[in-house]
Short mmCIF file of C-alpha atoms and ligand atoms in Angstrom, two decimals:
data_model
loop_
_atom_site.label_atom_id
_atom_site.label_comp_id
_atom_site.label_asym_id
_atom_site.label_seq_id
_atom_site.Cartn_x
_atom_site.Cartn_y
_atom_site.Cartn_z
CA MET A 197 -13.23 -1.94 9.91
CA ASN A 198 -14.58 -5.27 10.92
CA LYS A 199 -12.26 -7.17 8.47
CA LYS A 200 -9.20 -8.89 8.89
CA THR A 201 -5.98 -6.87 7.50
CA ILE A 202 -2.41 -8.00 6.63
CA LYS A 203 -1.64 -6.90 10.50
CA ASP A 204 -3.92 -9.75 11.79
CA ILE A 205 -2.09 -12.61 9.91
CA ASP A 206 1.40 -14.23 9.86
CA VAL A 207 2.49 -13.65 5.95
CA ALA A 208 6.12 -14.81 6.52
CA GLY A 209 7.29 -17.27 3.52
CA LYS A 210 3.69 -17.23 2.12
CA LYS A 211 2.33 -16.43 -1.55
CA CYS A 212 0.42 -13.49 -0.88
CA LEU A 213 -1.39 -12.45 -4.18
CA VAL A 214 -2.10 -8.71 -3.60
CA ARG A 215 -5.03 -7.12 -5.78
CA VAL A 216 -3.48 -3.61 -6.20
CA ASP A 217 -4.96 -0.46 -8.27
CA PHE A 218 -2.42 0.21 -10.52
CA ASN A 219 -4.41 1.70 -13.31
CA VAL A 220 -2.62 4.85 -14.14
CA PRO A 221 -2.75 7.03 -16.86
CA ILE A 222 0.24 6.25 -19.29
CA VAL A 223 1.29 8.88 -22.07
CA ASP A 224 4.14 7.72 -24.51
CA GLY A 225 5.18 4.97 -22.21
CA VAL A 226 5.72 7.70 -19.13
CA ILE A 227 3.45 7.24 -16.13
CA THR A 228 1.85 10.75 -15.65
CA ASP A 229 0.49 10.20 -12.40
CA LEU A 230 2.00 8.07 -9.71
CA ASN A 231 -0.76 8.52 -6.97
CA ARG A 232 -2.08 5.02 -7.30
CA ILE A 233 1.16 3.31 -7.33
CA GLU A 234 2.21 5.26 -4.21
CA GLY A 235 -1.04 4.30 -2.50
CA ALA A 236 0.10 0.76 -2.87
CA ILE A 237 3.46 1.01 -1.58
CA PRO A 238 3.05 0.46 2.44
CA THR A 239 1.17 -2.66 1.99
CA ILE A 240 3.77 -3.93 -0.54
CA LYS A 241 6.61 -2.80 1.60
CA TYR A 242 5.28 -4.23 4.93
CA LEU A 243 4.64 -7.67 3.03
CA SER A 244 8.13 -7.83 1.90
CA ASP A 245 9.79 -6.76 5.06
CA LYS A 246 7.68 -9.56 6.73
CA GLY A 247 9.42 -12.15 4.15
CA ALA A 248 6.20 -12.97 2.33
CA LYS A 249 6.54 -13.78 -1.65
CA VAL A 250 4.64 -10.66 -3.10
CA ILE A 251 2.69 -11.54 -6.05
CA LEU A 252 0.89 -8.07 -7.26
CA CYS A 253 -1.77 -8.27 -9.70
CA SER A 254 -4.09 -5.08 -11.07
CA HIS A 255 -5.90 -4.28 -14.34
CA MET A 256 -5.14 -1.19 -16.56
CA GLY A 257 -7.35 0.65 -18.78
CA ARG A 258 -9.76 -1.31 -21.14
CA PRO A 259 -7.93 -3.83 -23.50
CA LYS A 260 -11.26 -5.92 -24.07
CA GLY A 261 -9.73 -9.43 -23.15
CA GLU A 262 -6.72 -9.45 -25.62
CA PHE A 263 -3.31 -8.94 -24.98
CA ASN A 264 -2.24 -5.38 -26.21
CA MET A 265 1.00 -3.98 -25.51
CA LYS A 266 -0.64 -0.30 -25.20
CA TYR A 267 -1.86 -1.49 -22.28
CA SER A 268 0.87 -3.68 -20.57
CA LEU A 269 2.02 -2.85 -16.86
CA ARG A 270 5.61 -3.32 -17.63
CA PRO A 271 6.38 0.43 -17.17
CA VAL A 272 4.47 0.29 -13.97
CA ALA A 273 6.96 -2.56 -12.97
CA VAL A 274 10.19 -0.43 -13.59
CA LYS A 275 8.56 2.50 -12.19
CA LEU A 276 7.40 0.37 -8.73
CA ALA A 277 11.24 -0.98 -8.71
CA GLU A 278 12.74 2.34 -8.67
CA MET A 279 10.13 3.87 -5.93
CA LEU A 280 10.62 0.77 -3.74
CA GLY A 281 14.27 0.90 -4.54
CA LYS A 282 14.41 -3.13 -4.67
CA PRO A 283 13.72 -5.40 -8.04
CA VAL A 284 10.31 -6.19 -9.32
CA THR A 285 9.91 -9.20 -11.62
CA PHE A 286 7.57 -8.99 -14.19
CA ALA A 287 5.71 -11.60 -15.76
CA THR A 288 4.69 -11.24 -19.17
CA ASP A 289 1.33 -12.97 -18.87
CA VAL A 290 -1.06 -13.59 -16.23
CA ILE A 291 -1.69 -17.16 -15.28
CA GLY A 292 0.45 -18.51 -18.34
CA GLN A 293 3.92 -20.16 -18.42
CA ASP A 294 5.61 -17.30 -17.71
CA ALA A 295 3.87 -16.07 -14.80
CA GLN A 296 3.82 -19.59 -13.24
CA ALA A 297 7.79 -19.98 -13.55
CA LYS A 298 8.32 -16.53 -12.04
CA VAL A 299 5.97 -16.89 -9.05
CA ALA A 300 7.54 -20.52 -8.47
CA ALA A 301 11.00 -18.97 -8.38
CA CYS A 302 9.85 -16.00 -6.23
CA LYS A 303 11.95 -16.23 -2.75
CA ASN A 304 10.76 -14.59 0.32
CA GLY A 305 10.58 -10.86 0.54
CA GLU A 306 10.66 -10.92 -3.27
CA ILE A 307 7.96 -9.06 -5.48
CA VAL A 308 6.19 -10.19 -8.95
CA LEU A 309 3.89 -8.18 -10.98
CA LEU A 310 1.55 -10.18 -13.30
CA GLU A 311 0.56 -8.72 -16.62
CA ASN A 312 -2.84 -6.53 -16.67
CA LEU A 313 -5.38 -9.11 -15.51
CA ARG A 314 -7.88 -7.57 -18.46
CA PHE A 315 -5.89 -9.35 -21.29
CA HIS A 316 -8.41 -11.93 -20.01
CA ASN A 317 -12.34 -11.42 -20.37
CA GLU A 318 -12.50 -13.84 -17.88
CA GLU A 319 -11.55 -11.20 -15.22
CA GLU A 320 -14.48 -8.91 -15.50
CA LYS A 321 -16.65 -11.92 -16.05
CA ASN A 322 -15.86 -13.48 -12.62
CA ASP A 323 -14.89 -16.89 -14.40
CA LYS A 324 -14.36 -19.43 -12.05
CA GLY A 325 -11.79 -21.18 -14.05
CA PHE A 326 -9.56 -18.11 -14.19
CA CYS A 327 -9.94 -17.63 -10.46
CA GLU A 328 -8.65 -20.99 -9.87
CA ALA A 329 -5.67 -20.43 -11.94
CA LEU A 330 -5.02 -17.26 -10.41
CA SER A 331 -5.52 -19.04 -6.68
CA LYS A 332 -2.27 -20.98 -7.82
CA PHE A 333 -0.21 -18.02 -6.80
CA CYS A 334 -2.12 -17.53 -3.61
CA GLU A 335 -2.00 -18.86 -0.25
CA ILE A 336 -3.03 -15.67 1.20
CA TYR A 337 -5.09 -13.19 -0.60
CA VAL A 338 -5.10 -9.77 -0.02
CA ASN A 339 -7.32 -6.84 -1.49
CA ASP A 340 -5.79 -3.38 -1.62
CA ALA A 341 -7.55 -2.06 -4.85
CA PHE A 342 -9.86 0.27 -3.45
CA GLY A 343 -10.77 1.76 -6.74
CA THR A 344 -12.02 -1.51 -7.82
CA ALA A 345 -13.37 -2.74 -4.68
CA HIS A 346 -17.26 -2.00 -6.16
CA ARG A 347 -16.65 -4.54 -8.89
CA ALA A 348 -17.08 -8.48 -8.45
CA HIS A 349 -14.64 -9.30 -10.60
CA ALA A 350 -12.32 -12.77 -10.40
CA SER A 351 -9.14 -10.83 -8.90
CA THR A 352 -11.35 -8.44 -6.43
CA ALA A 353 -14.10 -10.83 -5.28
CA GLY A 354 -14.47 -14.14 -7.30
CA ILE A 355 -11.29 -15.91 -5.93
CA VAL A 356 -12.53 -15.37 -2.35
CA GLN A 357 -16.20 -15.95 -3.51
CA TYR A 358 -15.60 -19.54 -4.89
CA GLY A 359 -13.69 -20.80 -2.07
CA PHE A 360 -10.23 -20.98 -3.77
CA ALA A 361 -8.81 -17.99 -1.29
CA LYS A 362 -9.70 -19.24 2.23
CA VAL A 363 -7.64 -16.74 4.22
CA ALA A 364 -8.51 -13.15 2.44
CA VAL A 365 -7.65 -9.91 4.08
CA ALA A 366 -7.42 -6.19 3.56
CA GLY A 367 -4.20 -3.99 2.82
CA PHE A 368 -3.37 -0.84 4.32
CA LEU A 369 -5.00 1.47 1.37
CA ILE A 370 -8.38 -0.24 1.41
CA GLY A 371 -7.90 -0.12 5.16
CA ARG A 372 -7.40 3.71 5.62
CA GLU A 373 -10.13 4.12 2.85
CA LEU A 374 -12.87 2.55 4.89
CA ASP A 375 -11.51 3.68 8.64
CA ILE A 376 -11.75 7.33 7.27
CA MET A 377 -14.73 7.17 5.25
CA GLY A 378 -16.69 4.55 7.43
CA GLY A 379 -15.68 6.56 10.64
CA ALA A 380 -16.99 9.95 8.93
CA LEU A 381 -20.45 8.38 8.12
CA GLU A 382 -20.88 6.82 11.32
CA ASN A 383 -19.70 9.18 13.98
CA PRO A 384 -18.81 12.43 12.17
CA LYS A 385 -17.63 15.38 13.96
CA ARG A 386 -20.08 17.82 13.74
CA PRO A 387 -21.34 19.92 12.06
CA PHE A 388 -21.26 17.51 9.24
CA VAL A 389 -21.15 18.95 5.62
CA ALA A 390 -21.40 17.15 2.29
CA ILE A 391 -20.87 19.07 -0.79
CA LEU A 392 -22.11 17.31 -3.97
CA GLY A 393 -21.64 18.61 -7.52
CA GLY A 394 -21.25 17.06 -11.16
CA ALA A 395 -23.63 16.83 -14.04
CA LYS A 396 -26.63 14.77 -13.32
CA VAL A 397 -28.57 14.07 -10.15
CA SER A 398 -29.82 10.60 -11.12
CA ASP A 399 -25.95 9.42 -10.92
CA LYS A 400 -26.08 10.62 -7.00
CA ILE A 401 -29.46 9.73 -5.85
CA GLY A 402 -28.46 7.04 -3.54
CA VAL A 403 -25.58 9.15 -2.35
CA ILE A 404 -27.93 12.26 -1.51
CA ASN A 405 -30.40 9.89 0.14
CA ASN A 406 -27.92 8.32 2.40
CA LEU A 407 -26.27 11.21 3.24
CA LEU A 408 -29.33 13.30 4.25
CA GLU A 409 -29.81 10.66 6.79
CA LYS A 410 -26.51 11.61 8.37
CA VAL A 411 -25.30 15.36 7.72
CA ASP A 412 -26.14 18.76 9.06
CA THR A 413 -25.50 20.73 5.76
CA LEU A 414 -25.88 19.33 2.23
CA ILE A 415 -24.45 21.76 -0.44
CA ILE A 416 -25.65 21.21 -4.32
CA GLY A 417 -23.27 22.57 -6.89
CA GLY A 418 -22.70 21.83 -10.65
CA ALA A 419 -25.67 21.15 -13.25
CA MET A 420 -27.29 18.82 -10.81
CA ALA A 421 -28.58 22.09 -9.02
CA TYR A 422 -30.62 23.10 -11.94
CA THR A 423 -32.98 20.08 -11.82
CA PHE A 424 -33.65 21.07 -8.10
CA PHE A 425 -34.19 24.60 -9.14
CA ALA A 426 -36.33 23.78 -12.30
CA ALA A 427 -38.50 21.11 -9.95
CA GLU A 428 -39.37 24.15 -7.43
CA GLY A 429 -40.80 25.82 -10.75
CA ARG A 430 -37.65 28.18 -11.04
CA LYS A 431 -36.70 29.36 -14.82
CA VAL A 432 -32.94 27.59 -15.62
CA GLY A 433 -32.65 28.83 -19.34
CA ASN A 434 -30.84 26.56 -21.48
CA SER A 435 -29.03 24.56 -18.25
CA LEU A 436 -28.39 21.01 -18.41
CA CYS A 437 -31.27 19.69 -16.33
CA GLU A 438 -33.19 16.10 -16.07
CA PRO A 439 -37.16 17.08 -16.07
CA ASP A 440 -37.70 13.13 -15.58
CA LYS A 441 -36.18 13.77 -12.01
CA PHE A 442 -38.25 16.47 -10.72
CA GLY A 443 -40.52 14.55 -8.71
CA LEU A 444 -37.57 12.73 -6.95
CA ALA A 445 -35.97 16.49 -6.47
CA LYS A 446 -38.94 17.81 -4.74
CA GLU A 447 -38.70 14.44 -2.47
CA LEU A 448 -35.31 15.24 -1.36
CA ILE A 449 -35.92 18.59 -0.59
CA GLU A 450 -38.86 17.57 1.30
CA LYS A 451 -36.64 14.85 3.06
CA ALA A 452 -34.07 17.53 3.82
CA LYS A 453 -36.69 19.94 5.45
CA ALA A 454 -38.29 16.77 7.42
CA LYS A 455 -34.90 15.94 8.85
CA GLY A 456 -33.54 19.23 9.50
CA VAL A 457 -30.77 19.30 7.31
CA LYS A 458 -30.01 22.63 5.55
CA PHE A 459 -29.88 22.02 1.92
CA LEU A 460 -28.09 24.83 0.12
CA LEU A 461 -28.61 25.57 -3.62
CA PRO A 462 -26.57 28.26 -5.35
CA ALA A 463 -27.54 31.87 -4.96
CA ASP A 464 -25.99 33.27 -8.22
CA ASN A 465 -24.73 31.43 -11.26
CA VAL A 466 -22.11 32.20 -14.03
CA CYS A 467 -23.91 31.95 -16.90
CA SER A 468 -23.28 31.81 -20.63
CA ASP A 469 -24.62 32.04 -24.14
CA LYS A 470 -23.15 28.93 -25.32
CA PHE A 471 -21.49 25.90 -24.11
CA ASP A 472 -18.00 27.29 -25.26
CA ALA A 473 -14.64 28.06 -23.22
CA ASN A 474 -15.03 31.64 -24.89
CA ALA A 475 -18.90 32.20 -24.41
CA ASN A 476 -20.07 35.66 -23.12
CA THR A 477 -20.86 35.30 -19.77
CA GLN A 478 -23.03 37.05 -16.85
CA ILE A 479 -23.59 36.64 -13.11
CA VAL A 480 -27.30 35.85 -12.57
CA HIS A 481 -29.22 35.93 -9.43
CA GLY A 482 -32.17 33.79 -8.89
CA GLU A 483 -34.06 32.53 -12.20
CA ILE A 484 -31.69 31.94 -15.32
CA PRO A 485 -33.07 33.95 -18.52
CA ASP A 486 -33.82 32.09 -21.62
CA GLY A 487 -31.02 31.78 -23.81
CA TRP A 488 -28.53 31.53 -21.09
CA GLN A 489 -27.09 28.37 -19.15
CA GLY A 490 -25.58 28.15 -15.84
CA LEU A 491 -22.05 26.61 -15.99
CA ASP A 492 -20.67 27.64 -12.86
CA ILE A 493 -21.66 28.88 -9.11
CA GLY A 494 -21.35 32.88 -8.99
CA PRO A 495 -19.38 34.31 -6.70
CA GLU A 496 -22.01 35.00 -3.95
CA THR A 497 -22.17 31.47 -3.76
CA CYS A 498 -18.60 30.76 -3.36
CA ARG A 499 -18.64 32.97 -0.22
CA LEU A 500 -21.78 31.25 1.16
CA TYR A 501 -20.31 27.79 0.68
CA ALA A 502 -17.05 28.64 2.00
CA GLU A 503 -18.58 30.08 5.05
CA ALA A 504 -20.44 26.66 5.45
CA VAL A 505 -17.46 24.84 5.25
CA LYS A 506 -15.53 27.34 7.55
CA ASN A 507 -16.80 26.16 10.90
CA ALA A 508 -17.56 22.57 9.87
CA GLY A 509 -16.33 19.49 11.78
CA THR A 510 -16.22 17.14 8.76
CA VAL A 511 -16.55 17.40 5.01
CA ILE A 512 -17.26 15.06 2.34
CA TRP A 513 -16.71 16.60 -1.00
CA ASN A 514 -17.60 14.83 -4.76
CA GLY A 515 -18.10 16.52 -7.87
CA PRO A 516 -17.19 19.63 -9.43
CA MET A 517 -19.09 22.68 -8.86
CA GLY A 518 -19.13 23.77 -12.73
CA VAL A 519 -17.45 22.83 -15.79
CA PHE A 520 -13.80 23.16 -14.41
CA GLU A 521 -12.62 21.94 -17.45
CA MET A 522 -12.95 25.50 -19.11
CA GLU A 523 -10.97 28.26 -17.04
CA LYS A 524 -13.87 30.24 -16.83
CA PHE A 525 -16.25 27.71 -15.33
CA ALA A 526 -13.48 26.64 -12.85
CA GLN A 527 -13.68 29.09 -10.38
CA GLY A 528 -16.55 27.67 -8.03
CA THR A 529 -14.60 24.11 -7.79
CA LYS A 530 -11.28 26.07 -7.09
CA ALA A 531 -13.27 28.13 -4.41
CA VAL A 532 -14.51 24.98 -2.85
CA ALA A 533 -11.33 23.37 -2.85
CA LYS A 534 -9.66 26.53 -1.28
CA ALA A 535 -12.40 26.52 1.32
CA LEU A 536 -11.57 22.88 2.25
CA ALA A 537 -7.74 23.69 2.34
CA GLU A 538 -8.27 26.42 4.86
CA SER A 539 -10.96 24.96 7.10
CA GLY A 540 -9.94 22.76 10.28
CA ALA A 541 -12.58 20.17 9.55
CA ILE A 542 -12.03 16.87 8.57
CA THR A 543 -11.88 16.85 4.89
CA ILE A 544 -12.65 13.91 2.65
CA ILE A 545 -12.36 14.14 -1.06
CA GLY A 546 -14.40 11.59 -2.79
CA GLY A 547 -12.24 10.50 -5.88
CA GLY A 548 -12.69 11.40 -9.62
CA ASP A 549 -13.09 14.89 -10.81
CA SER A 550 -12.83 16.78 -7.33
CA ALA A 551 -9.62 14.74 -6.10
CA ALA A 552 -8.06 15.77 -9.55
CA ALA A 553 -9.02 19.65 -9.10
CA VAL A 554 -7.62 19.17 -5.57
CA THR A 555 -4.49 17.99 -6.58
CA GLN A 556 -4.10 19.98 -9.68
CA LEU A 557 -4.43 23.22 -7.33
CA GLY A 558 -1.67 21.96 -4.95
CA TYR A 559 -4.05 21.45 -2.04
CA ALA A 560 -3.86 17.64 -1.89
CA ASP A 561 -1.55 17.69 1.25
CA LYS A 562 -4.08 20.10 2.96
CA MET A 563 -6.72 17.50 2.83
CA THR A 564 -7.23 14.84 5.72
CA HIS A 565 -8.02 11.85 2.86
CA ILE A 566 -8.28 11.83 -0.85
CA SER A 567 -10.08 8.77 -1.94
CA THR A 568 -8.24 6.57 -4.69
CA GLY A 569 -11.65 5.36 -5.92
CA GLY A 570 -14.33 7.66 -7.75
CA GLY A 571 -16.91 5.26 -8.22
CA ALA A 572 -15.92 3.00 -5.18
CA SER A 573 -16.08 5.84 -2.89
CA LEU A 574 -19.56 7.12 -4.38
CA GLU A 575 -21.33 3.34 -3.45
CA PHE A 576 -19.64 3.60 -0.11
CA LEU A 577 -21.31 6.95 0.51
CA GLU A 578 -24.36 5.53 -0.53
CA GLY A 579 -23.98 2.67 2.04
CA ILE A 580 -23.66 -0.21 -0.46
CA GLU A 581 -21.62 -3.21 0.48
CA LEU A 582 -18.73 -3.34 -1.66
CA PRO A 583 -18.15 -7.04 -2.92
CA GLY A 584 -14.19 -6.79 -2.74
CA VAL A 585 -14.52 -5.75 1.09
CA ALA A 586 -17.58 -7.85 1.83
CA CYS A 587 -15.70 -11.02 0.10
CA LEU A 588 -12.60 -10.44 2.86
CA ASN A 589 -12.64 -12.64 6.19
CA ASP A 590 -14.11 -10.83 9.38
CA LYS A 591 -12.19 -9.95 12.49
CA GLU A 592 -12.87 -12.68 15.23
P1 AMP T 778 -19.95 14.00 -12.65
O1 AMP T 778 -19.45 12.76 -13.50
O2 AMP T 778 -21.35 13.36 -12.66
O3 AMP T 778 -19.14 14.40 -11.25
O4 AMP T 778 -20.04 15.18 -13.71
C1 AMP T 778 -18.87 15.99 -13.87
C2 AMP T 778 -19.20 16.76 -15.05
O5 AMP T 778 -20.26 17.66 -14.59
C3 AMP T 778 -17.68 17.58 -15.18
O6 AMP T 778 -17.39 17.06 -16.82
C4 AMP T 778 -18.33 19.03 -15.61
O7 AMP T 778 -17.68 19.82 -16.46
C5 AMP T 778 -20.07 18.75 -15.65
N1 AMP T 778 -20.63 19.73 -14.95
C6 AMP T 778 -20.56 20.27 -13.73
N2 AMP T 778 -21.45 21.53 -13.82
C7 AMP T 778 -21.94 21.72 -14.99
C8 AMP T 778 -22.87 22.52 -15.72
N3 AMP T 778 -23.21 23.77 -14.79
N4 AMP T 778 -23.42 22.43 -16.76
C9 AMP T 778 -22.94 21.30 -17.46
N5 AMP T 778 -21.97 20.53 -17.01
C10 AMP T 778 -21.56 20.61 -15.88
#
């Protein structure tokens, strides 16, 4: 990574405004997934140990620009203090009197968490005045929120873009995300295999295009596969597919051929007579008959895909192989997760549904890297520059 990190600067005694990703699920006041808080801890600890005044800020959920206690970050402050084993002062507003007083009182090594940034519409609008107000808490800006690095909001990019924060560096989490994913894209251990699934080809055109330049094998699963099938004139029954993308699907298959990339589509599918957890199912090889829809990859495909992963050097995976929310159609996603866990390859899970599946199945510690950003990792894999990274100071 050619961006400066917190290790490249002196932070002692400085007010460090740290954009973290504390967008965690909270059910009845209880945080049900601590991953994102855990991900931010190395940066927070480092800054605090080095004697910085650590001012944390994040968004959570979609409070639509209003103070709404349902989206308060207070439970996160309590949990973070418990996880760090040191106090975390919570400010009940973002740029108001309470935040100003608590930041002013913050001593070296102490930690303050501001209230939810999205209680202000100005955050997502990247409002200049809001950036300026935030910058009062900021001698050094640190971005460690990979999950929102693809957004140009006030706290993720604007505060630097408008010139309010001159010293702007990456935290350890962003550093790790970029090093591992960037390393895989630029200098992969081969064979390099990408597995893409999910509902729509249209959401992943950019990623497929960019990965076709780099991988040895591209594996397709999920409903996306049926657009490729249908584009080649094969019957797909009632399967989800995007007829307006047939031309593009053909082009991508041609591009794979021209580049010598192995392009794998399912050999068999778990087909169902309706979109229902208790529907009748059958395994269908090849064309899918009328009245049936493909909702998961079949057992032979699971074996073929596992085989392709087995001897890979690097594997990147994004998107489920079927309707994994229903047990009957979760076998393909489970099989791919297991194959990755058992392979000796560098394994990178690109956030979102695939990250959730790997974690639920208990394979998380078997993966090299599980990205904390679904949208951000997709844009990164697409080769798009992330505004939250682009704005940071370059290494000299
Ligand atoms: P995405 O957000 O594009 O990664 O898509 C994830 C969604 O795709 C999940 O909710 C899956 O249930 C859905 N999905 C995957 N395979 C299929 C399929 N064969 N038919 C319908 N939906 C699917």
